[in-house]
Tab-separated table of C-alpha atoms in Angstrom:
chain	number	residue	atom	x	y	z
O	1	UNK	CA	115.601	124.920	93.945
O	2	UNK	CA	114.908	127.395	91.019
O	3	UNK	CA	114.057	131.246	91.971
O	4	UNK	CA	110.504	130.690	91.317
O	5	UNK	CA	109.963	127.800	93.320
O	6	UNK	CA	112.163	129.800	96.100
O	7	UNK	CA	109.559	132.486	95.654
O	8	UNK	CA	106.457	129.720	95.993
O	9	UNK	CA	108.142	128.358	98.987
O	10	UNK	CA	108.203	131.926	100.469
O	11	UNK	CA	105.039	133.128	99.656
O	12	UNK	CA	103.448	129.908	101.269
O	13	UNK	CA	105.093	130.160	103.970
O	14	UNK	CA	104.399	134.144	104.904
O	15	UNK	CA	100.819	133.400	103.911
O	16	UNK	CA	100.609	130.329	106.688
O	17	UNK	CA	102.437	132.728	108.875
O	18	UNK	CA	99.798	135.419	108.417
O	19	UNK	CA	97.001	133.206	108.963
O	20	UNK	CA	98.133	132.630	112.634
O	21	UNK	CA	98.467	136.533	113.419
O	22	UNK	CA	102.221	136.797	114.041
O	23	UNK	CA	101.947	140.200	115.294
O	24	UNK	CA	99.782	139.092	118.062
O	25	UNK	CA	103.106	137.918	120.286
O	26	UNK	CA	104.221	141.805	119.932
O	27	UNK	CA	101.447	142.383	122.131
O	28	UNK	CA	103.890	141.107	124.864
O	29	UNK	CA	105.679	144.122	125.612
O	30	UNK	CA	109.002	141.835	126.767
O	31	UNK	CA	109.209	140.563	123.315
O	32	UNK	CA	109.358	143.627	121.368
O	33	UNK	CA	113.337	144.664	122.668
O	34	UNK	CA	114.382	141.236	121.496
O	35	UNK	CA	112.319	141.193	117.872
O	36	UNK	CA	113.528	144.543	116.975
O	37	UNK	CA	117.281	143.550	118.042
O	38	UNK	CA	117.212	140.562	115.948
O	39	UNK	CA	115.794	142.703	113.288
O	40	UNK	CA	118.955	144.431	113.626
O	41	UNK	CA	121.814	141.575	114.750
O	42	UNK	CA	120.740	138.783	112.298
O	43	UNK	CA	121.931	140.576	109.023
O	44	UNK	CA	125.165	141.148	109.933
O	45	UNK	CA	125.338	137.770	111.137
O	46	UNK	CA	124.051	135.812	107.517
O	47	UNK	CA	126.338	138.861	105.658
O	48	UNK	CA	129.156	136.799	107.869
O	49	UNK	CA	130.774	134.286	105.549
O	50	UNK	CA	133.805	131.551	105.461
O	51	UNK	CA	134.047	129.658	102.568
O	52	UNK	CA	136.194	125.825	103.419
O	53	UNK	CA	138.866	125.210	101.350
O	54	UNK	CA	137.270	124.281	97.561
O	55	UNK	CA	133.688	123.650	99.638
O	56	UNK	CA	130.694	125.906	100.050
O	57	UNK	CA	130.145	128.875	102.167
O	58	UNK	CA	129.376	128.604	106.061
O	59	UNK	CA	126.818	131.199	107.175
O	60	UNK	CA	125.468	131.136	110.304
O	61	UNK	CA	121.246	131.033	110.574
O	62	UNK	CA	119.547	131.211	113.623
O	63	UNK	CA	116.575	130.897	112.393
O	64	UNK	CA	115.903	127.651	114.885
O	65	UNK	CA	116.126	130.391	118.147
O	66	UNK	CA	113.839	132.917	116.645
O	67	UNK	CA	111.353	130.158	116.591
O	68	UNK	CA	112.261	129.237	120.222
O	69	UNK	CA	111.777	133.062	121.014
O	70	UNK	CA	108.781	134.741	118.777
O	71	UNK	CA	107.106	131.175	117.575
O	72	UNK	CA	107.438	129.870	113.467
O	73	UNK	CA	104.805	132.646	112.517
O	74	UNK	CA	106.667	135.638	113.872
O	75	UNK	CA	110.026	133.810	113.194
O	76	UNK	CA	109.176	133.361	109.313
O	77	UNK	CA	108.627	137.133	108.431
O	78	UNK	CA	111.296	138.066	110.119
O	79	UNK	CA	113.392	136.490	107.844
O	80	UNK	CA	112.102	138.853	105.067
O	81	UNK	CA	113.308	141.667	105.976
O	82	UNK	CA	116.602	140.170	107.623
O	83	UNK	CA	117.630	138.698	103.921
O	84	UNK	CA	116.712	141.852	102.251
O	85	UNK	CA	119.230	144.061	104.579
O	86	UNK	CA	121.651	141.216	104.240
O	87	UNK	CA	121.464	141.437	100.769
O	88	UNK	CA	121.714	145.131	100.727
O	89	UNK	CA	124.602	144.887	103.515
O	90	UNK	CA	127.052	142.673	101.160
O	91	UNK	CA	125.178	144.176	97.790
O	92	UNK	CA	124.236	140.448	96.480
O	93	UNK	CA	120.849	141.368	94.921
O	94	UNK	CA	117.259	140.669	95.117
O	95	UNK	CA	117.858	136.636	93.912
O	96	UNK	CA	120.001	136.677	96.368
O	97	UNK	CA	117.885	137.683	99.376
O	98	UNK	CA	115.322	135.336	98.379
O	99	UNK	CA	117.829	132.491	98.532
O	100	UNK	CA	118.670	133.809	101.629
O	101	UNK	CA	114.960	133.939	103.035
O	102	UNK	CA	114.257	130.357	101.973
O	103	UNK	CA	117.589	128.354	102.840
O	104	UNK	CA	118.609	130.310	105.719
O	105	UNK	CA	115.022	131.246	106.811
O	106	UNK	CA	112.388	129.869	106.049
O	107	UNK	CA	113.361	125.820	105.909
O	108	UNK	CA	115.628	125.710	109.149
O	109	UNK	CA	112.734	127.677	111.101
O	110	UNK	CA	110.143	124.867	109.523
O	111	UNK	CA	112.146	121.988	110.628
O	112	UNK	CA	112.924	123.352	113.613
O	113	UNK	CA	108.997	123.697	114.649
O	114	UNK	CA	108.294	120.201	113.469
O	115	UNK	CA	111.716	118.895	115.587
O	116	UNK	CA	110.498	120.871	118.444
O	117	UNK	CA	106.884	119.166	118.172
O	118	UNK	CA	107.951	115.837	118.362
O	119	UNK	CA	110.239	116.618	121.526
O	120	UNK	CA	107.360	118.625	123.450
O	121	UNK	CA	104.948	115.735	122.133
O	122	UNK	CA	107.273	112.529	123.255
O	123	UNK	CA	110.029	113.708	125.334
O	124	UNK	CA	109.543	114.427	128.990
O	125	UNK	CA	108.714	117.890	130.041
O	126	UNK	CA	112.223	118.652	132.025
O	127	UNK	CA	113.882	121.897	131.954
O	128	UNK	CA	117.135	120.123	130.614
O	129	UNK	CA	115.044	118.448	127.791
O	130	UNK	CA	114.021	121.397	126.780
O	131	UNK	CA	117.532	122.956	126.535
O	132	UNK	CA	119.261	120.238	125.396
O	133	UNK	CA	116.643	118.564	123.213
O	134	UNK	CA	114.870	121.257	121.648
O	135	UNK	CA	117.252	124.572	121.995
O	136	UNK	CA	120.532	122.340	120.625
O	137	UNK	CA	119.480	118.673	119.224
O	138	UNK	CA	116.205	120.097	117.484
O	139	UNK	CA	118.451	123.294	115.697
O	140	UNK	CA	121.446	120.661	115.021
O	141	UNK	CA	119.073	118.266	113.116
O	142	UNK	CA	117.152	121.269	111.461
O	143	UNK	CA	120.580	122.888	110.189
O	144	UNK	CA	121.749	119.096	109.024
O	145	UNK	CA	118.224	117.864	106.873
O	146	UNK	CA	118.650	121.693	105.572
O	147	UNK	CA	122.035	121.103	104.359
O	148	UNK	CA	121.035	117.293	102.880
O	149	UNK	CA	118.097	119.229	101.089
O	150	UNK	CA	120.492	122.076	99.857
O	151	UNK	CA	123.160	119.358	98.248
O	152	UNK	CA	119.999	117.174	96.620
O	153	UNK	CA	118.700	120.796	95.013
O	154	UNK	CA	122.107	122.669	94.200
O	155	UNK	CA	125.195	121.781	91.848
O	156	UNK	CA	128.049	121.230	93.699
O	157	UNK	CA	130.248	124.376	94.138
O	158	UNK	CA	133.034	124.043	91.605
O	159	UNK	CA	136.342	122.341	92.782
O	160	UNK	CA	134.044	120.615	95.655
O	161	UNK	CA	133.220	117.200	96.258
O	162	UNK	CA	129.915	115.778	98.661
O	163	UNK	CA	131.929	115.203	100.826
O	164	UNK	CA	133.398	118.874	101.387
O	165	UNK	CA	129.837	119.809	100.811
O	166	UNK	CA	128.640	117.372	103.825
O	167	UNK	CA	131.509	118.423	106.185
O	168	UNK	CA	130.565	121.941	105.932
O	169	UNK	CA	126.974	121.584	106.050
O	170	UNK	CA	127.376	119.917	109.337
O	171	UNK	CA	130.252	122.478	110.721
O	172	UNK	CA	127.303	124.893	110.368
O	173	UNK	CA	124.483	122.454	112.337
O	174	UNK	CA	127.003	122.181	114.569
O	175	UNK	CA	128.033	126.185	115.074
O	176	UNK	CA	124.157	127.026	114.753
O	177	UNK	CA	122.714	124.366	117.589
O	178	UNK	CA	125.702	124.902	120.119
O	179	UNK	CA	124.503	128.963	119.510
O	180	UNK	CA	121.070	128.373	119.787
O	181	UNK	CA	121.543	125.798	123.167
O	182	UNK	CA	123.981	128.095	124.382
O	183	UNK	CA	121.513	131.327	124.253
O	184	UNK	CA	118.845	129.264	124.974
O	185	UNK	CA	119.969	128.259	128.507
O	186	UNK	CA	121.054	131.887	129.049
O	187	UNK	CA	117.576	132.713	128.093
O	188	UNK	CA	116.095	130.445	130.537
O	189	UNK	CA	118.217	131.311	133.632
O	190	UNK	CA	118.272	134.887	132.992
O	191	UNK	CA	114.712	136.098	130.442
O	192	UNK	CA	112.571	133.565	129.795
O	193	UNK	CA	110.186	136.072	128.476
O	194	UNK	CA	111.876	136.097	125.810
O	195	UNK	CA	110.673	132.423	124.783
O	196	UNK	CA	107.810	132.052	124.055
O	197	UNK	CA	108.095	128.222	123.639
O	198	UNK	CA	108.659	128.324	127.341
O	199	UNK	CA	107.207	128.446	130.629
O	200	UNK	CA	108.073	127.443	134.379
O	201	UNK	CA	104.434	125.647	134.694
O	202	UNK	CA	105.168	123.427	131.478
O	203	UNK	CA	109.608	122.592	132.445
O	204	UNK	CA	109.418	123.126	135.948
O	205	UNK	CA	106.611	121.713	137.295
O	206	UNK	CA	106.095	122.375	141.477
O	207	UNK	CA	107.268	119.512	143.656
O	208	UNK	CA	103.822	117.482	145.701
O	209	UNK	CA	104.386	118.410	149.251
């Protein structure tokens, strides 16, 4: 995917965001701690890199949790300004951060809402469904069609094969959903204010007497 299309992609997708008044969930004051720390945490996180042996670079996302926590509006301009302090945190440059917005942003948080649809929509509403279906399986598939997408845009990486690219690709779905589940359950037992995707009436529905 060239820069401008990166840049269509981004603009469409803040615009769409906009329309459904992101800063409305910042009206819930138990949000705002966690939005501002992510604001903080997630650069240092995508400036993390490993690079497998002749393969491509494994960078961690989380884009699939913000959604779980602040919703895809929110969850979509945050990744602006996370990719522009990553970028200015490892010095890569403004093509850069918009690379960063879209492939580590943007598209995982998109598939991620449409995953997490069809589990809300046709899985049962259970509080382990919602854990294990939406917080890991939905960010595992997200990171994986994300990685598919990356390899059908991108030349390989020199001295890499698809299969290297494949294997790391799903290293990171895998590192990204176990994160996401992981914080996700925390979340649950511990703040669920702090998803917004969840509620006891909706995962833990009341018993009959």
């Amino acid at each position: 995917m060239n820069m401008l299309l990166e840049l269509v992609v981004l603009l469409a997708a803040c615009g769409a965001a906009l329309y459904f008044r992101p800063w409305a969930t910042l009206r819930a004051a138990d949000l705002r701690h966690p939005w501002l720390a992510s604001l903080v945490l997630l650069p240092w996180v995508w400036s993390f890199q490993s690079v497998l042996p002749g393969g491509p670079p494994l960078q961690l996302s989380c884009a699939a949790l913000l959604v779980l926590m602040f919703g895809w509006p929110l969850a979509v301009l945050s990744c602006v300004p996370v990719a522009i302090c990553t970028a200015l945190i490892d010095a890569s440059g403004a093509q850069a951060a918009l690379h960063q917005a879209v492939w580590n942003g943007v598209l995982p948080a998109t598939m991620a809402l449409g995953l997490g649809i069809v589990t809300r929509r046709w899985l049962p509403q259970h509080l382990m469904v919602y854990i294990l279906a939406r917080g890991f399986g939905a960010t595992l598939l997200a990171m994986a069609l994300v990685g598919v997408l990356w390899l059908l845009r991108h030349p390989l990486p020199p001295g890499s094969d698809v299969a290297a690219v494949l294997t790391g690709r799903w290293l990171v779905a895998w590192s990204d959903a176990v994160l996401s589940g992981m914080l996700c359950a925390i979340f649950v037992a511990w703040r669920p204010q702090w998803l917004l995707t969840y509620s006891d009436r909706r995962y833990l529905p009341v018993a009959p007497r």
